Amino acid sequence: MEPANGNARGRAVIRVLLVHDECLVRSVLAEWLRREPDLGVYDTPWRSAPGRLRSLLPDVCAADLECADSYGLAPLGELGARPAGTPSPRLLVLASANRPGLLKRAVEAGALGYVDKEGSPEHLVRGIRRVAEGKRFVDDSLGFGFLKAAEMPLTRRELSVLSLAAEGASVAEIAGSLHLSHGTVRNYMAAINRKTGARNRVDAIRISQGEGWL
Amino acid sequence: MEPANGNARGRAVIRVLLVHDECLVRSVLAEWLRREPDLGVYDTPWRSAPGRLRSLLPDVCAADLECADSYGLAPLGELGARPAGTPSPRLLVLASANRPGLLKRAVEAGALGYVDKEGSPEHLVRGIRRVAEGKRFVDDSLGFGFLKAAEMPLTRRELSVLSLAAEGASVAEIAGSLHLSHGTVRNYMAAINRKTGARNRVDAIRISQGEGWL
């Protein structure tokens, strides 16, 4: 369905690109949003999102933070990429308080809106309208998640080490990839275990993935 | 909204319990299903599903296979638990072909319906109606997932070992839990790495979680 450029009341339509990896959920959510006369809604899975953003130039990009691609994180950074001279879309994310690492990544990607997936769907509509005006929208219920995100104990370097470990890389491979000595990688792993309260490397990966840090 | 026991055309209403862990998605999906006059739709997150099943006695339980509980698998087995003398609900699952282990678990739990999350939401409605009649419903697009589920290389014992490893347990702890010698646990881990094509334990966990075997 191609959204029109205006509605019956003559108000400008907010062009929204909805990004979600499950087709069934995405279709129902898009259809639900299309009942709002001021929203023009397109939808896409993550893998096609950067291309669709460039071709559609939406006002708001509303993206689910979970990404179905093999254990991958949503490529949030790419959502900001735009041809020179065109305005960036306002980014709104569908998030949950128990994945603080994902919230942190959304903040770093410059997201303006944060809608709690544990909340009411009406918040999504309100969030889209706020963000389209260039204003911040944050669900109160995400507060604890932001607090935990702020307390995220690992440094960027430690996260790089742990990400490689989570992909199954050995100490030698991690050392090679990051141009570090074996001893330094072992020191990083020890620091990671201590900071996350993990018993060993597998446990640190499990904890960090559960928190959405990896 | 309390569904009535019959509709305008006098046809019996199919009582559906929708199980999904994200409130926002669950609400929109339930509202979308409620447009069908022959469906009476209730919804719940996984943690309350067993209790709601016992109190509502729905005809069909339509459950998303992903479970938000910390890295947990959906407790599919509990969905069959019913007070003696009451019929079990027909189980329909929302699944995806790239998580064959979850498909396998749904088969083992006796699910009658399999709706692909990568497909159209209309399939969900069709699936619910078929399953309510006691008939099987399987989305064609899940075929490859079932094939991969049938090829799942790990034995039940190997999965137990790997599940404990994925929780961060050491070889000694796994040996203690499963009443095995350290050498036997190491042999299992070696077999798991070989069968999954993994480079090491972390890689085996990553691969098995990605396939939805763990």
Short mmCIF file of C-alpha atoms in Angstrom, two decimals, chain B residues 40 44 50 62 72 85 105 111 120 124 126 160 169 183 201:
data_model
loop_
_atom_site.label_atom_id
_atom_site.label_comp_id
_atom_site.label_asym_id
_atom_site.label_seq_id
_atom_site.Cartn_x
_atom_site.Cartn_y
_atom_site.Cartn_z
CA GLY B 40 -12.44 -15.32 21.13
CA THR B 44 -0.60 -13.78 28.03
CA PRO B 50 0.29 -22.44 32.32
CA ALA B 62 -1.18 -20.19 19.83
CA GLY B 72 15.36 -19.76 28.44
CA GLY B 85 -10.74 -35.01 32.84
CA ARG B 105 10.80 -29.29 20.56
CA ALA B 111 1.97 -29.25 18.47
CA SER B 120 1.60 -13.73 6.08
CA LEU B 124 -2.19 -17.59 11.57
CA ARG B 126 -6.20 -20.18 8.92
CA SER B 160 22.50 -32.08 28.34
CA ALA B 169 29.52 -24.93 34.15
CA GLY B 183 37.09 -37.96 30.78
CA ARG B 201 33.25 -25.25 23.21
#
